[in-house]
Coordinates of C-alpha atoms and ligand atoms in Angstrom, one line a residue:
X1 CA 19.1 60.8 31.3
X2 CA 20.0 64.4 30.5
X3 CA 18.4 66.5 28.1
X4 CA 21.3 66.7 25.5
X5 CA 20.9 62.2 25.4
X6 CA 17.3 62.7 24.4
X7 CA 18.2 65.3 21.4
X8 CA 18.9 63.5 17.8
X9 CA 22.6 64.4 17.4
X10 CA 23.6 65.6 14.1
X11 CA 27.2 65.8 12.7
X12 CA 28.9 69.4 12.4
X13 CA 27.6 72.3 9.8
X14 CA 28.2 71.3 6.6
X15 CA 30.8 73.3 4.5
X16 CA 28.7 76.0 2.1
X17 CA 30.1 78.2 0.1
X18 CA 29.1 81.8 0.7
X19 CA 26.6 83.0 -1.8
X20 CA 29.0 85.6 -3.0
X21 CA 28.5 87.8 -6.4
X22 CA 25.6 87.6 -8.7
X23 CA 23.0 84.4 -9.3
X24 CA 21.8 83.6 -13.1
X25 CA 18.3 82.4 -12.8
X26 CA 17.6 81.1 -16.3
X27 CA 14.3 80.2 -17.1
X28 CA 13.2 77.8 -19.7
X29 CA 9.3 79.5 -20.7
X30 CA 8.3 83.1 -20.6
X31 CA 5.3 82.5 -20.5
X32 CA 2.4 83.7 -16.4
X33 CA 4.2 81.9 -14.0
X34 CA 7.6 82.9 -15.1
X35 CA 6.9 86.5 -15.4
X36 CA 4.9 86.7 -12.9
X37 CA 8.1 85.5 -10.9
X38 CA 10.2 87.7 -12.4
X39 CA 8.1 90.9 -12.1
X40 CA 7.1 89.9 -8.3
X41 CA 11.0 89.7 -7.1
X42 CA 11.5 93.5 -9.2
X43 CA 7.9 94.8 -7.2
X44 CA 9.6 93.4 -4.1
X45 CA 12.9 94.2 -4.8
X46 CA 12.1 97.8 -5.3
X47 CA 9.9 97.8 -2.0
X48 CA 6.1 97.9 -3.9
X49 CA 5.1 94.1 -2.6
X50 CA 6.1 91.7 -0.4
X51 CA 7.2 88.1 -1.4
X52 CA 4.3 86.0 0.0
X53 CA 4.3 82.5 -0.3
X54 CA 8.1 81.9 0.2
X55 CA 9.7 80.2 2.8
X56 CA 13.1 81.3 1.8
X57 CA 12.2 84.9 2.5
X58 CA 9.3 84.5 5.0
X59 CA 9.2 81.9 7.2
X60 CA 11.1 81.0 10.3
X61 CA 12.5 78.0 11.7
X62 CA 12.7 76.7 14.7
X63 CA 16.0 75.7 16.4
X64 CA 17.1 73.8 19.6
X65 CA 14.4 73.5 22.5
X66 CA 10.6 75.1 22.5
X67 CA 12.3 76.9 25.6
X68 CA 15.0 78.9 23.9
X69 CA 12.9 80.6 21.9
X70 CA 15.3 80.6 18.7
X71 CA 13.4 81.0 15.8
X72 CA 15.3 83.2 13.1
X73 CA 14.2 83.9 9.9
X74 CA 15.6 81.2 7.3
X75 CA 16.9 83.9 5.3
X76 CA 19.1 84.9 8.2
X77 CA 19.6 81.0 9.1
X78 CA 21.5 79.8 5.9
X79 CA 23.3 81.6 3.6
X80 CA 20.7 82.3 0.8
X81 CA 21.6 84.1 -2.4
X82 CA 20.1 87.6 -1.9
X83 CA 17.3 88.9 -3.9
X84 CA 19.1 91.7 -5.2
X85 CA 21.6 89.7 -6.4
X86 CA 19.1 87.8 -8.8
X87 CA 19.9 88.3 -12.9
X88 CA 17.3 87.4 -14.9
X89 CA 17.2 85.2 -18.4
X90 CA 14.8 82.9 -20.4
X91 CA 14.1 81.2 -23.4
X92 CA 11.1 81.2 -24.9
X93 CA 9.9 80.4 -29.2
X94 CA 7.4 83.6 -28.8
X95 CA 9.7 86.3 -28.9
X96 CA 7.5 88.7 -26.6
X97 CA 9.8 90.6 -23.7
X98 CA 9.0 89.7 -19.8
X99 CA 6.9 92.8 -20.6
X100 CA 4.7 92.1 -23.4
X101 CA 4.6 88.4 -22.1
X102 CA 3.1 89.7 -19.0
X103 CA 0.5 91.8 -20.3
X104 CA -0.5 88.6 -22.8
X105 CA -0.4 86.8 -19.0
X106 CA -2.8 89.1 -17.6
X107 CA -1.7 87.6 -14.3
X108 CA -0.5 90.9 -12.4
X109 CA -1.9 94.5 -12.2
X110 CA -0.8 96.0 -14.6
X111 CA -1.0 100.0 -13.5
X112 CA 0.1 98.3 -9.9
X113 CA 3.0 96.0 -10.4
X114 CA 4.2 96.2 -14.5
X115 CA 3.7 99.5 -15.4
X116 CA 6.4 101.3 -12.9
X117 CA 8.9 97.7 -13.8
X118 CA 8.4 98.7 -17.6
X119 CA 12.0 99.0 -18.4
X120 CA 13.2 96.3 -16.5
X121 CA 10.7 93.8 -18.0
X122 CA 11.5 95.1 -21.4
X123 CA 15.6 94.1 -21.2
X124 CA 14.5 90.6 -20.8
X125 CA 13.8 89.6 -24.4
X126 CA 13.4 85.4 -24.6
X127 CA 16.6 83.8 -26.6
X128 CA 15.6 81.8 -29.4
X129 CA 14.2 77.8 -28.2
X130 CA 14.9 74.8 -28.3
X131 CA 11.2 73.8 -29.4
X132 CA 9.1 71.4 -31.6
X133 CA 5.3 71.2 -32.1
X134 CA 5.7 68.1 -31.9
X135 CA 6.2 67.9 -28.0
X136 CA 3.6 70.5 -27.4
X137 CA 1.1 70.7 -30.1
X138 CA -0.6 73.9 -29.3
X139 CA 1.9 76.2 -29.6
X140 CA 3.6 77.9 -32.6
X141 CA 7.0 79.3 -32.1
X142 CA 9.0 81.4 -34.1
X143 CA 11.5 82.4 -31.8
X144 CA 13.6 79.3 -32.4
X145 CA 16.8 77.7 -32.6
X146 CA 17.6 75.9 -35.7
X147 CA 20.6 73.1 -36.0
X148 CA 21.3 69.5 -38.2
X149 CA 20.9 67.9 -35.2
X150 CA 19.5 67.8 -31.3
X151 CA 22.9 67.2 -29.9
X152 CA 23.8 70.8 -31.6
X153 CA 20.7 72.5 -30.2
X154 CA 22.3 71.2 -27.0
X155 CA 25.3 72.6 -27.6
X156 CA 23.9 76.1 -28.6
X157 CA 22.0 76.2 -25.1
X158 CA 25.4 74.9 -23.4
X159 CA 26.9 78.6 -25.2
X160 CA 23.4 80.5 -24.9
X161 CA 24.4 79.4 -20.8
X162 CA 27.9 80.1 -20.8
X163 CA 27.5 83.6 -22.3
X164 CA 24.9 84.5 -20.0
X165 CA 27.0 84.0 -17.1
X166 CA 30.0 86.0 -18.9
X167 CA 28.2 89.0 -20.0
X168 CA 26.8 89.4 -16.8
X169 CA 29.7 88.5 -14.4
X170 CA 27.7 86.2 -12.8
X171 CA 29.0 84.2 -10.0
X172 CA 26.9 80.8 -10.6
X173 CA 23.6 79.9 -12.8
X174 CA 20.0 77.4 -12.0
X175 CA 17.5 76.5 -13.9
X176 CA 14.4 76.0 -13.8
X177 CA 11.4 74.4 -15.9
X178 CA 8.9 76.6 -16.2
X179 CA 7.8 75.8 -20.2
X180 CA 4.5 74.4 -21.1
X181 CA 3.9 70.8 -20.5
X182 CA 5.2 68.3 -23.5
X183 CA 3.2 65.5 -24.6
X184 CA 3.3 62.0 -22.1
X185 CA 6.5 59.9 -22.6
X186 CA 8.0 57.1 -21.0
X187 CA 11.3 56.7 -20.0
X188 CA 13.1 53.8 -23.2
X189 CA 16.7 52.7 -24.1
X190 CA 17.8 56.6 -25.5
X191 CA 17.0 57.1 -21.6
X192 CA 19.5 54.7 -20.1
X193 CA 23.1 56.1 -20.4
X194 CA 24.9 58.8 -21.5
X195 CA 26.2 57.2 -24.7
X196 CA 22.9 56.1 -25.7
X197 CA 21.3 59.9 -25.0
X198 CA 24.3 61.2 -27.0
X199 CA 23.4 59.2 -29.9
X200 CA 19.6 59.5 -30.0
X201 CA 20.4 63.2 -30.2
X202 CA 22.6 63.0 -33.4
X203 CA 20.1 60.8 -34.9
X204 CA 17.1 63.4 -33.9
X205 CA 15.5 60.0 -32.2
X206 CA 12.0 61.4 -31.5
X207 CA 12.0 60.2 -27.7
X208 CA 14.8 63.0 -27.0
X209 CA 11.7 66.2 -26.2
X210 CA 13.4 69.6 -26.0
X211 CA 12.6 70.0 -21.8
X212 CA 15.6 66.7 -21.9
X213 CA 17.9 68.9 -24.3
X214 CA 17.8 71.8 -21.7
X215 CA 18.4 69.5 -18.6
X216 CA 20.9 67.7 -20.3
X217 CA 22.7 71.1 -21.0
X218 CA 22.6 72.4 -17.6
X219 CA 24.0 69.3 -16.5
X220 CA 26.6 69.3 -18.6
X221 CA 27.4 72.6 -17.7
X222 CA 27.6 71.7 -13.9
X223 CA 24.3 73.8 -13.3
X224 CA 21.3 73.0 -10.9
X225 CA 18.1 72.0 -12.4
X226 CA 13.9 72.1 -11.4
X227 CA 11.6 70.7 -13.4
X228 CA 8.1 72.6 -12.8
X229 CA 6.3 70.9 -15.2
X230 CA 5.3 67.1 -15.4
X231 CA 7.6 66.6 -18.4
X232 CA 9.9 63.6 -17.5
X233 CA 12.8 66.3 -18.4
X234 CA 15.6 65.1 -15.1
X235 CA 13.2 62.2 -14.1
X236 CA 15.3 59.6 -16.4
X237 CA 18.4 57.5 -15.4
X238 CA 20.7 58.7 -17.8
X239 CA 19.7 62.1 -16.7
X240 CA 20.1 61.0 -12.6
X241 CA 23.7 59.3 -13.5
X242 CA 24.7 62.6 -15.1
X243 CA 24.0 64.7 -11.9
X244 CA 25.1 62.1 -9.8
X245 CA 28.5 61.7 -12.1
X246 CA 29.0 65.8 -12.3
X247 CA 28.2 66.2 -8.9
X248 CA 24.8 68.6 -10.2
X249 CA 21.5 68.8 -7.9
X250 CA 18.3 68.4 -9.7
X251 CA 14.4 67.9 -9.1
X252 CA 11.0 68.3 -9.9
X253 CA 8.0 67.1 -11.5
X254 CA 5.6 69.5 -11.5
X255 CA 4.9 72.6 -9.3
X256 CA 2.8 71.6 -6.4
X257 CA 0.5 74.9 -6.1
X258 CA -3.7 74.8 -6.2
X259 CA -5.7 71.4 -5.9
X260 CA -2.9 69.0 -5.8
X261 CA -1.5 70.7 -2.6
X262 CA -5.0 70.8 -0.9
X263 CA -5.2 67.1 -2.1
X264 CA -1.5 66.5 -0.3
X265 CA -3.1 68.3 3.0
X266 CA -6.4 66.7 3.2
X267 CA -5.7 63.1 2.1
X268 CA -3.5 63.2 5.0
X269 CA -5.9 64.5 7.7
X270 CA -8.3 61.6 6.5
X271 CA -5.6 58.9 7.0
X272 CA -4.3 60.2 10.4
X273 CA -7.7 60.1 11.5
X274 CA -8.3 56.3 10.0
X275 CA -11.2 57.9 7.5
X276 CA -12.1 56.0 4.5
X277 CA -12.3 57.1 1.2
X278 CA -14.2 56.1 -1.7
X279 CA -14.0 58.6 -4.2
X280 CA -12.5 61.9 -5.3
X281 CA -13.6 64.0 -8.2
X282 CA -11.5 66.8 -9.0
X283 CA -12.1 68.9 -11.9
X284 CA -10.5 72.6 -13.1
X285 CA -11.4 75.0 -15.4
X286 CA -8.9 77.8 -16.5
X287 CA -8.2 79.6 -19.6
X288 CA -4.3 80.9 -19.5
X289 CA -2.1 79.7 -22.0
X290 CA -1.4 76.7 -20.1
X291 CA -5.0 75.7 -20.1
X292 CA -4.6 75.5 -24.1
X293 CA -2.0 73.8 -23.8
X294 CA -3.3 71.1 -21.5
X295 CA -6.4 70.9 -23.4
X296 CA -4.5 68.9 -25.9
X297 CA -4.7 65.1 -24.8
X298 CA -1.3 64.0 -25.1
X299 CA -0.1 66.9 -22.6
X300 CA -2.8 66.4 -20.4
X301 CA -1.8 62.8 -20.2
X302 CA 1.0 64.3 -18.9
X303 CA -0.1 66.5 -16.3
X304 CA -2.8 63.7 -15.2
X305 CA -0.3 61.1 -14.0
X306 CA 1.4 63.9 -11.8
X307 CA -1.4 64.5 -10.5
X308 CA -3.3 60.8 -9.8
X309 CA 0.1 59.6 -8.4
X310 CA -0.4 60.9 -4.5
X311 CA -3.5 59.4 -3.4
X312 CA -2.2 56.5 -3.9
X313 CA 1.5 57.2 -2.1
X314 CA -0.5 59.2 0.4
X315 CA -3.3 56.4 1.8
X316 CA -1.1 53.5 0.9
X317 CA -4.0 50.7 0.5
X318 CA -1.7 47.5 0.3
X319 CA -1.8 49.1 4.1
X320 CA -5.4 49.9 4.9
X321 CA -7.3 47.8 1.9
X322 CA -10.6 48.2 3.7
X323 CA -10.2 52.3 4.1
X324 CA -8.2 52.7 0.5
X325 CA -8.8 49.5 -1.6
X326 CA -11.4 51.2 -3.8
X327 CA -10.9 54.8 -4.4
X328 CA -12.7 56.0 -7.6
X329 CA -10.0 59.1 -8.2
X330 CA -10.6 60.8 -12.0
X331 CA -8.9 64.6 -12.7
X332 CA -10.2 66.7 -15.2
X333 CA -9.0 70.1 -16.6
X334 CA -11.3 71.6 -18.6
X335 CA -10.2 74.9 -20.9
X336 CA -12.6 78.0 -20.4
X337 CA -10.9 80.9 -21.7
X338 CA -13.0 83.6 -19.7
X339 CA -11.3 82.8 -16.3
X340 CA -7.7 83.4 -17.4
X341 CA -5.1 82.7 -15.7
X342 CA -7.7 82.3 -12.1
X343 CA -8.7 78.9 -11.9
X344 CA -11.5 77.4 -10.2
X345 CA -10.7 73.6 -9.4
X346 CA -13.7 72.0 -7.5
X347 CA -13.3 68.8 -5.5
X348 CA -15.8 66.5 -4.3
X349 CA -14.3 64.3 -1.8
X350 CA -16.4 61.4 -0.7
X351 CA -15.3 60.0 2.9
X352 CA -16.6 57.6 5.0
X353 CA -16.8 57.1 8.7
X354 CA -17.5 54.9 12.3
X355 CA -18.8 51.6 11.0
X356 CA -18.9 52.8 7.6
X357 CA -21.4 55.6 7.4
X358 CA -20.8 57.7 4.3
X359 CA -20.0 62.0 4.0
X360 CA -19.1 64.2 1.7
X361 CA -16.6 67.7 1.6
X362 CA -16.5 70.1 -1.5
X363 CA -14.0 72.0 -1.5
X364 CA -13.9 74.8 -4.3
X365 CA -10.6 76.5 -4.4
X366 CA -10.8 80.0 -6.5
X367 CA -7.4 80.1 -7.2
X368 CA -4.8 82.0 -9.5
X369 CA -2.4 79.9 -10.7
X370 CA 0.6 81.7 -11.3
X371 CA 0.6 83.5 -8.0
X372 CA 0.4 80.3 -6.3
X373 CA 3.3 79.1 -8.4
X374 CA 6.0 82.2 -8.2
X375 CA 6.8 81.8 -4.8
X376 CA 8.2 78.1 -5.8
X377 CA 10.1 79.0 -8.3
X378 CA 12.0 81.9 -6.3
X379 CA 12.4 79.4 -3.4
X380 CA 13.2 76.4 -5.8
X381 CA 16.2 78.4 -7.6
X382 CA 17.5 80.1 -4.5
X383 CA 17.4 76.5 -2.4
X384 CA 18.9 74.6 -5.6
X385 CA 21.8 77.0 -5.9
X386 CA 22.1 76.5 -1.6
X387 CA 22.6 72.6 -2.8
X388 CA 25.3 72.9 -5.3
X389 CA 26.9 75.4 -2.8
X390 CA 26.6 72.8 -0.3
X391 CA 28.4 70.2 -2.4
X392 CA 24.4 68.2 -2.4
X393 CA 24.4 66.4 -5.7
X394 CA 22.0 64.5 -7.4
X395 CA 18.2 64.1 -6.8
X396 CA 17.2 66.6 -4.0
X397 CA 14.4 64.9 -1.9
X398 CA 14.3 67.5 0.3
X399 CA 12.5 69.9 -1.9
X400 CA 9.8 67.6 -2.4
X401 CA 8.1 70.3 -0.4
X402 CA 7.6 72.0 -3.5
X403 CA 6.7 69.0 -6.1
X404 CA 3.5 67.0 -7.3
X405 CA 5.4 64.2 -8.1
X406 CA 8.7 64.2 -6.4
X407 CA 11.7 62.7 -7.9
X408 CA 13.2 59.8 -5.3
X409 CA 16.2 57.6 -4.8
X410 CA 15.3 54.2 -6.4
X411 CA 14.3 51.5 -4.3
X412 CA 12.1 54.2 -2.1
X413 CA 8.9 55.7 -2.5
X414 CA 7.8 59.6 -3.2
X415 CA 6.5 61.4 0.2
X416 CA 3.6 63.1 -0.9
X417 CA 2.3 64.4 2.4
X418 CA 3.0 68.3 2.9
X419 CA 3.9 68.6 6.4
X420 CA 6.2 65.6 6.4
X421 CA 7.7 67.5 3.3
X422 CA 8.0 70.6 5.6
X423 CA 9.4 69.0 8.0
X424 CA 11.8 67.2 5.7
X425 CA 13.1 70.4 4.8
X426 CA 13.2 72.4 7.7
X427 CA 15.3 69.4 8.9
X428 CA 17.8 69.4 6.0
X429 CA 18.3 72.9 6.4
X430 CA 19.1 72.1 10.2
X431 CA 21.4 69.7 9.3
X432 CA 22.9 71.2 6.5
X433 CA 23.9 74.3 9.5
X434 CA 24.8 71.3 12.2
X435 CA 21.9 72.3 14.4
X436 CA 19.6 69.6 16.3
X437 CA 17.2 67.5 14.0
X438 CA 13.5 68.8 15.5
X439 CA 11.9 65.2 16.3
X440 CA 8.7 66.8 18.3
X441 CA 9.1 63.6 20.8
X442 CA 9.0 66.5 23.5
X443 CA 9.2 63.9 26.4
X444 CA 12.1 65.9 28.3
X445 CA 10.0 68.9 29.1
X446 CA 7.7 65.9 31.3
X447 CA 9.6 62.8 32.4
X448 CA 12.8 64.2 32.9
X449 CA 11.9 67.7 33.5
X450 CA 13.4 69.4 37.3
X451 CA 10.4 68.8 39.2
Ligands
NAD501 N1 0.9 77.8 -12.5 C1 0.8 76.8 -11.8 O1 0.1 76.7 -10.8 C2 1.5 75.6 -12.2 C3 1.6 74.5 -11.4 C4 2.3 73.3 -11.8 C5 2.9 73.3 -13.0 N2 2.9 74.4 -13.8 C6 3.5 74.2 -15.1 O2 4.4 75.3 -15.3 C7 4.5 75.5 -16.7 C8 4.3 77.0 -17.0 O3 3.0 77.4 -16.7 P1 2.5 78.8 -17.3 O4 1.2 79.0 -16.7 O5 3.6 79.8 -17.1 O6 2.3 78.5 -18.9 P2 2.5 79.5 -20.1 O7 1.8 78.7 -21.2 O8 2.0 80.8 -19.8 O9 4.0 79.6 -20.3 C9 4.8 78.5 -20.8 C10 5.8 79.1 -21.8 O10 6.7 78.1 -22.2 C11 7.0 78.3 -23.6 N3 7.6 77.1 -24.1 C12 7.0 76.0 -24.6 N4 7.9 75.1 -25.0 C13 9.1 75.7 -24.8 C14 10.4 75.3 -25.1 N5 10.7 74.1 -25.6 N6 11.4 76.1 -24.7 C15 11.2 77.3 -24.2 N7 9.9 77.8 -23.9 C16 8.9 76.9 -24.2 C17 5.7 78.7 -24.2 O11 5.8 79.4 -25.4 C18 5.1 79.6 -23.1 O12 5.4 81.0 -23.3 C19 3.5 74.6 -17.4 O13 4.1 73.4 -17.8 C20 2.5 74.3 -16.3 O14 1.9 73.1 -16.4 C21 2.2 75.5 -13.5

């Protein structure tokens, strides 16, 4: 057997259209992580900062055979819209500018990274919401859109997209979820089909939350969409059928940054290595705007289902019943306003071992949460617009990477597991450029090596 038999073969590059002219990254929230995002790509834009955190602008990946030493950047792999070619817009109902909003934030220096951006943050003033207090019951909003109906604050954020794109000369639009988290819903019958959606937004039907108004105009406006937030916003069928139906990509739930990604890199390690668990105690405290938010019960419903949902998906104990069968697993987030927007989430993990002998880890993760989280969304709107260029539709699996409760294809499961997910998406990208699939078998460079 030769070496090329032992390599995965993958069909030819796929076609993708080059990432020509300007990108419209519209954000829905201007609230830390979104202008913390926005500010970082300006500091790093203009040369102050570099964009840590990305893989779409810092990592490499590795192609062909551990011998041929081909590792480009992934930025230089697959055509990426370029950084400078990012335009800026959001909605938000407070009506303070990226500016103002990131002062409030308190996320980034301000004498270091706002201060000498001033101007730039300034232009982006927040157009009017689509909100209701009802969906997030901490907030007040002025800053908002007014219609008879939600199927007509649909339509004014189908023109509030379309004028964007025209008074820029922008080349293509995303956009991406980065609003505070609505209060827990399930999916019901306004969810099932497009007729039905239609109508429960003429008759203001309460199950249709303002995060489904915005997907739902992206869609129909043939634009990519992430959901960062746990909100079930794309997660619904009528919303999947749409995509699928308009040919649209779209993702989320949930931005997978401070505990949850340690939880998706640990819980691993203790299954590879056949470890048991028996409980895991994670709590947070935090005090940004977010924090108030989630402090009301109904959103942190929300945000506690995204994050229970790994272990689960991760250790698999219909598998291993007598390793996983009884996991005590409880989340709390706690709202202390003195630590702003840097979070301290504490886990106590408790493990056991060789014929059933009991340990513990703590792991305390002094975190800020918006810096973990700004990265994602530059990667998430820059690899979204890649899909729709690439003529990918529907739910994008492959950016699981990024998500603490991945959207999948019915019928499968979510992969939690953060390598995997890395490896999923190196792979895609791979593919998606016609190179070799990576399978780290490895065998040829022993049994069939020249001796
Ligand atoms: N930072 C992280 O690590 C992280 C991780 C995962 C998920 N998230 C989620 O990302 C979202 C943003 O987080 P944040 O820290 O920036 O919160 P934030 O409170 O600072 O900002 C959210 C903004 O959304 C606005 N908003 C609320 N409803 C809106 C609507 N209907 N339309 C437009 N704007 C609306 C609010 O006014 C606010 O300014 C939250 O849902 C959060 O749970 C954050």
């Amino acid at each position: 057997m030769t070496r090329e038999q032992t390599a995965v073969l993958t069909g030819g590059a796929r076609e993708i259209a080059p990432a020509n002219g300007k990108l419209g990254v519209m954000l829905v929230g201007l609230g830390a992580v979104s202008t913390t995002f926005i500010a970082g790509v300006e500091n790093v834009r203009r040369g102050r900062a570099l964009p840590i955190g990305s893989l779409s602008q810092m990592a490499t990946i590795r192609l062909g055979k551990r011998t041929e030493k081909r590792a480009p950047k992934i930025k230089e792999f697959i055509p990426l819209a370029d950084l400078n070619d990012l335009v800026f817009a959001a909605w938000d109902p407070i009506p303070d500018d990226a500016y103002t909003a990131a002062v409030k934030a308190g996320v980034l220096d301000r004498h270091e990274h706002l201060e000498p951006i001033k101007g730039f943050l300034q232009a982006i003033k927040p157009m009017p919401a689509a909100f209701d207090q009802y969906y997030v019951k901490r907030l007040q909003g002025t800053n908002v859109k007014h219609a008879k109906n939600k199927r007509e604050l649909a339509e004014q954020l189908r023109e509030d997209m379309r004028a964007f794109k025209k008074r820029e000369g922008l080349d293509r639009l995303v956009v991406v979820w980065c609003a505070s988290t609505e209060v827990f819903m399930t999916a019901g019958p306004a969810h099932q089909s497009l007729a039905a959606f239609e109508r429960a937004m003429e008759q203001n039907d309460q199950s249709i939350a303002p995060s489904m108004l915005y997907a739902y105009a992206a869609l129909m406006e043939n634009i990519p969409f992430a959901n960062g937030a746990p909100n079930l916003t794309v997660d619904l069928p009528v919303m999947v059928q749409l995509a699928d139906d308009r040919h649209v990509p779209i993702g989320g739930k949930d931005f997978k940054t401070g505990q949850t990604m340690m939880k998706s890199v640990l819980a691993p390690a203790f299954k590879a290595r056949m470890l048991g668990l028996s409980g895991w105690y994670s709590t947070n405290i935090l005090g940004n705007r977010d924090g108030e938010v989630l402090d009301d019960p109904e959103s942190f419903k929300t945000k506690e289902e995204s994050k229970l949902g790994l272990l689960e998906h991760i250790l698999q104990p219909d598998l291993y019943p007598e390793l996983y069968g009884k996991v005590y697993h409880k989340v709390r987030i706690n709202y202390y306003p003195p630590r702003g927007d840097n979070k301290e989430g504490w886990d106590n993990i408790d493990i056991f071992g060789w014929l059933g002998y009991p340990m513990q880890i703590k792991v305390d993760f002094l975190c800020r949460d918006s810096i973990l989280a700004a990265p994602i969304v530059l990667d998430l709107a820059l690899f979204f617009d890649l899909a729709a260029r690439a003529g990918l539709s529907g739910i994008q699996e492959w950016l699981s990477f990024y998500f603490k409760s991945p959207q999948f294809a019915q019928g499968l499961y979510a992969e939690h597991d953060l390598f995997i997910q890395q490896t999923k998406l190196k792979n895609t990208l791979r593919w998606l450029m016609g190179e070799e699939q990576i399978t780290h078998l490895g065998i040829e460079y022993y049994e069939y090596a020249e001796k």
